[in-house]
Amino acid sequence: MEPIRRGYLRVVAAMLLPAAAALQAQVAQKPLTSVAAVRELSAAAAARALPVDLTGVVTYSNPAEGDLFIQEGNGWIYVQPDKKYAIAPGSVVEVKGRTGASYNTQIVATSIAVTGQAPLPRPAFLSYEEAVKRSNDCRYVTLQGIVRAASYQTTAGSSLYLLRLEDGDKMVDVVVADYPGFSPDGLLDSTVRVTGALGGTYDVTNDRILGLRMNVSSSSAIQVLHAGGAAAAAHELIPLGALLKSNEVLKVGHRVFTSGIVTLYDPGEKLVIQDGDSSLLVETRQMDPVSIGQRVEVTGFVTAGDGVTGLDLGQFSILPGGMSITPQAITFADAMTGLDDNKLVSIEGEVISQTRESHLDTINLRSGNSVFPIIYRKRVGDADPFPTLPLGTRIRATGVCMVHVRGFWGAVESFQVQVRSPRDIAVAAKASWWTLGHLFVATSAILGFALLALAWGLRMRWRLLQKEQQLRLKSEQEAMRLSTLARMEQQRSHILELINSFQQLPTVLTAIQAYADEMWPQRRGYTHVLRNRRLELVTCAHLPPEAIARLEHVNPSESEEACAEAVRSHGLVGPNPSRNVWSRPILSSRGEILGTMTFEGGEGEPLPLNMKAFEFGCNLAAIAIDNRRLYEDVVYRSEHDQLTGLANRGLVHRKLEEALTEAHAKQSHAALLYLDLDDFKNINDSYTHRVGDACLIEVAQRFRTCLRESDTLGRIGGDEFIAVLTDLGDAGMARSIAERLVHAMDEPFIIEGHTIRAAVSIGLAFYPSSSSSAVGIMQFADHAMYAAKRAGGNRVSYSEPELVPGGARESWV
């Protein structure tokens, strides 16, 4: 009977459980209809976004900031509206929405409807210790304290008054909506009572209030118990230098008054003033407009943080008069003494890096072996005021020096100079040509650090994934890990040496591919490089030659997976559909596609460790390609004419030496043609040098068509060209080429609508009959060219009479 009874119970339970779950879900979705019910939720329950439908009285509303506080009996809560509502305090509203995601004193509203009016609830008079309790958050209360700071601010298009209320040794921020006729200046040092909705900064992790904020809808909610404005009006203005040397700076909680010239102003944060050799940092929330160089009167409470005197809770007003403070020129060593803290200074250094952020621009300068920052604070959304300076540029920065100290004795740790405008940055010396080398050294150092950091990250991730296996095979795997790290370090060093020594690109990419293959075992890798707008296979350790021959060029702009698709379409993976292909673009620092790296392997997605190695290999390949491009570009520019793209004098001389060496080894002949355009100065004088340059480009193109692939054409002067002819059977071949060059000028040039006729005089020297040395052949060809000029031009002149065939266009030296 017992087995039968147990089976019956299991059947009944299976029938009742779905119904119970449905009933529980229906109860869970029932809206919460009271503020107290919402506040009783735990943080985890509130985070489930439970539905809410409740009614309450508005105690504070600010449509511009999107703030709304409501109270219902003994429950009070903050409502985050879905849009801007113009709702007055005392309105009865129905709020529908969801509980907040972070804590249970917030409702995210989906709709708010005004249903009537009601008197505001009676505020609770609380002390600071009671106000910071979690249970009083969002409550309509009254607090009492002394007004220590008052300022007018505009945020999010809303004008507000911001007061700082002192209650014992605690501070409360009071936000008062902008109502006409209210001036908070007279409240300074007054004892007041303030009524409004209580808010603050909430620490979600530790479930506590960190700081209080009173939200006040009207200035009528501020009751003055004891006025302090009269005492402030009768204040004594202490000169800044006397203030810093007097005992006033030792009095705690004592308001002082002083004045000075503004040298730095961050609205809502700080103000720096200077009078003679004395300077003072004032922490202020005031946002009134004030210009650098204006004289202001400042009041506040003395602080002595890090051994430096400053003012907290500062207020300022503009005085008549003002002047321009001359900055003091200092060095890095001067700044590290700390004597120039908060003073207007001028300092020089060499730019080593620059950063642009939404709120802060930073230029790091180097002075000797020391580095210090130049900063410029800006508001979010402001455009960058400073142009990007080339690394290595020496600049002179004018701004306020801010020293950072540490330790009991106030040892100077660092400093920074905050500039005020783009005019505070002046270029003292432009970056020299070798700055690029410095940049390369810095990049190599950063890359080395990145490689070590990545290797360490890969090792730690691998250890976490293999923790269970490591516990069983700890000794064996530790030895394997050390061996792998040593091998990887050797490979990384080898790759960096290849990059730095400008080895051929296939050699470097093969080493990088081998590194990536070892980091991603049991996969086959391919590396492609973009040449002439097409991808070409450069390295592949596994493909047979016949498979490589089947791989067509593919365009990477069509898809990021171009090489992967090419590998699939050409059957390099095989018919097995379980074989996967992964491909990533090789990107330069400017986002340009340089090529791709591809892997093909078995089933399943790769591990994150494998993909990290994949990306790391792509980054190394990008650096290698960029480095090789830079090297080849520098070599090309050093050997070619910038206007025509022809070989320059140095390359022509080298090609001539090579041609003579080859001719001597093969017992063959070579020749040198010295070409000079006839009366080319008239073209520049008649049609401008721009047209003359265009004509030289056209002449170079015609000359190229007359030469063979093995010949070298160069431009060695304004209208002077040289052609080196190699592997000649006899002098007749050289004469034929020279004649083609003369006849190439028969047709006129059409440039910018002008019909221009040109001619060329050519001097020909032959190896070995003219001379057996490069210098000798150059001299003979030069003399022969001038002989052609003297004979009337538009002809070929030969260095030796026996080389001249019959004809009227030839002459000889």
PDB file of C-alpha atoms in Angstrom, residues 184-272:
ATOM      1  CA  PRO A 184      20.670  84.687  -1.437  1.00  0.00           C
ATOM      2  CA  ASP A 185      23.625  87.056  -0.889  1.00  0.00           C
ATOM      3  CA  GLY A 186      22.068  88.518   2.278  1.00  0.00           C
ATOM      4  CA  LEU A 187      21.724  85.055   3.840  1.00  0.00           C
ATOM      5  CA  LEU A 188      25.477  84.597   4.270  1.00  0.00           C
ATOM      6  CA  ASP A 189      26.305  83.488   7.865  1.00  0.00           C
ATOM      7  CA  SER A 190      22.603  83.670   8.786  1.00  0.00           C
ATOM      8  CA  THR A 191      20.934  80.986  10.899  1.00  0.00           C
ATOM      9  CA  VAL A 192      17.938  79.679   8.936  1.00  0.00           C
ATOM     10  CA  ARG A 193      15.344  76.964   8.851  1.00  0.00           C
ATOM     11  CA  VAL A 194      14.741  75.345   5.477  1.00  0.00           C
ATOM     12  CA  THR A 195      11.731  73.201   4.500  1.00  0.00           C
ATOM     13  CA  GLY A 196      11.745  70.884   1.502  1.00  0.00           C
ATOM     14  CA  ALA A 197      12.081  67.345   0.175  1.00  0.00           C
ATOM     15  CA  LEU A 198      15.115  65.504   1.561  1.00  0.00           C
ATOM     16  CA  GLY A 199      17.479  63.780  -0.852  1.00  0.00           C
ATOM     17  CA  GLY A 200      21.153  62.949  -1.069  1.00  0.00           C
ATOM     18  CA  THR A 201      23.946  60.819  -2.458  1.00  0.00           C
ATOM     19  CA  TYR A 202      23.187  57.146  -1.882  1.00  0.00           C
ATOM     20  CA  ASP A 203      25.793  54.400  -1.396  1.00  0.00           C
ATOM     21  CA  VAL A 204      24.046  51.351  -2.912  1.00  0.00           C
ATOM     22  CA  THR A 205      26.778  48.911  -1.848  1.00  0.00           C
ATOM     23  CA  ASN A 206      26.637  49.756   1.855  1.00  0.00           C
ATOM     24  CA  ASP A 207      22.976  50.931   1.910  1.00  0.00           C
ATOM     25  CA  ARG A 208      23.593  54.348   3.456  1.00  0.00           C
ATOM     26  CA  ILE A 209      23.298  58.082   2.743  1.00  0.00           C
ATOM     27  CA  LEU A 210      26.658  59.772   2.045  1.00  0.00           C
ATOM     28  CA  GLY A 211      25.544  63.408   1.798  1.00  0.00           C
ATOM     29  CA  LEU A 212      22.310  65.383   2.171  1.00  0.00           C
ATOM     30  CA  ARG A 213      20.519  67.608  -0.328  1.00  0.00           C
ATOM     31  CA  MET A 214      17.407  69.678   0.385  1.00  0.00           C
ATOM     32  CA  ASN A 215      15.127  70.359  -2.596  1.00  0.00           C
ATOM     33  CA  VAL A 216      13.201  73.607  -1.961  1.00  0.00           C
ATOM     34  CA  SER A 217      10.482  74.791  -4.357  1.00  0.00           C
ATOM     35  CA  SER A 218      10.228  78.392  -3.129  1.00  0.00           C
ATOM     36  CA  SER A 219      12.345  80.967  -1.317  1.00  0.00           C
ATOM     37  CA  SER A 220       9.432  81.374   1.113  1.00  0.00           C
ATOM     38  CA  ALA A 221      10.439  77.995   2.559  1.00  0.00           C
ATOM     39  CA  ILE A 222      13.587  79.633   4.025  1.00  0.00           C
ATOM     40  CA  GLN A 223      13.027  81.209   7.465  1.00  0.00           C
ATOM     41  CA  VAL A 224      15.778  83.478   8.838  1.00  0.00           C
ATOM     42  CA  LEU A 225      16.231  82.994  12.605  1.00  0.00           C
ATOM     43  CA  HIS A 226      19.344  85.124  13.015  1.00  0.00           C
ATOM     44  CA  ALA A 227      20.607  87.449  10.255  1.00  0.00           C
ATOM     45  CA  GLY A 228      24.333  87.416   9.549  1.00  0.00           C
ATOM     46  CA  GLY A 229      24.462  89.868   6.652  1.00  0.00           C
ATOM     47  CA  ALA A 230      25.144  92.909   8.875  1.00  0.00           C
ATOM     48  CA  ALA A 231      28.300  91.370  10.305  1.00  0.00           C
ATOM     49  CA  ALA A 232      29.483  90.511   6.801  1.00  0.00           C
ATOM     50  CA  ALA A 233      28.817  94.064   5.598  1.00  0.00           C
ATOM     51  CA  ALA A 234      31.111  95.465   8.305  1.00  0.00           C
ATOM     52  CA  HIS A 235      33.985  93.171   7.454  1.00  0.00           C
ATOM     53  CA  GLU A 236      37.627  94.170   7.317  1.00  0.00           C
ATOM     54  CA  LEU A 237      39.355  93.561   3.990  1.00  0.00           C
ATOM     55  CA  ILE A 238      42.777  92.017   4.707  1.00  0.00           C
ATOM     56  CA  PRO A 239      45.476  92.310   1.990  1.00  0.00           C
ATOM     57  CA  LEU A 240      46.290  88.901   0.574  1.00  0.00           C
ATOM     58  CA  GLY A 241      49.973  88.956   1.598  1.00  0.00           C
ATOM     59  CA  ALA A 242      49.097  90.050   5.146  1.00  0.00           C
ATOM     60  CA  LEU A 243      46.361  87.403   5.402  1.00  0.00           C
ATOM     61  CA  LEU A 244      48.717  84.533   4.534  1.00  0.00           C
ATOM     62  CA  LYS A 245      51.243  85.699   7.136  1.00  0.00           C
ATOM     63  CA  SER A 246      48.739  86.506   9.909  1.00  0.00           C
ATOM     64  CA  ASN A 247      47.156  84.337  12.583  1.00  0.00           C
ATOM     65  CA  GLU A 248      43.845  84.531  10.701  1.00  0.00           C
ATOM     66  CA  VAL A 249      44.863  81.411   8.798  1.00  0.00           C
ATOM     67  CA  LEU A 250      45.038  79.491  12.089  1.00  0.00           C
ATOM     68  CA  LYS A 251      41.436  80.199  13.139  1.00  0.00           C
ATOM     69  CA  VAL A 252      39.066  77.328  12.433  1.00  0.00           C
ATOM     70  CA  GLY A 253      35.578  78.270  11.208  1.00  0.00           C
ATOM     71  CA  HIS A 254      36.506  81.961  10.929  1.00  0.00           C
ATOM     72  CA  ARG A 255      35.375  83.873   7.824  1.00  0.00           C
ATOM     73  CA  VAL A 256      37.998  86.135   6.236  1.00  0.00           C
ATOM     74  CA  PHE A 257      37.851  88.762   3.503  1.00  0.00           C
ATOM     75  CA  THR A 258      40.621  89.560   1.026  1.00  0.00           C
ATOM     76  CA  SER A 259      41.109  90.619  -2.585  1.00  0.00           C
ATOM     77  CA  GLY A 260      43.357  89.974  -5.568  1.00  0.00           C
ATOM     78  CA  ILE A 261      43.648  89.684  -9.344  1.00  0.00           C
ATOM     79  CA  VAL A 262      41.982  86.652 -10.979  1.00  0.00           C
ATOM     80  CA  THR A 263      44.564  84.361 -12.631  1.00  0.00           C
ATOM     81  CA  LEU A 264      42.372  81.241 -13.037  1.00  0.00           C
ATOM     82  CA  TYR A 265      38.620  80.595 -12.925  1.00  0.00           C
ATOM     83  CA  ASP A 266      36.754  77.273 -13.257  1.00  0.00           C
ATOM     84  CA  PRO A 267      33.059  78.200 -12.812  1.00  0.00           C
ATOM     85  CA  GLY A 268      31.444  76.201 -10.053  1.00  0.00           C
ATOM     86  CA  GLU A 269      34.771  74.702  -8.912  1.00  0.00           C
ATOM     87  CA  LYS A 270      37.641  77.057  -8.090  1.00  0.00           C
ATOM     88  CA  LEU A 271      39.067  80.554  -8.365  1.00  0.00           C
ATOM     89  CA  VAL A 272      42.767  81.524  -8.062  1.00  0.00           C
TER      90      VAL A 272
END
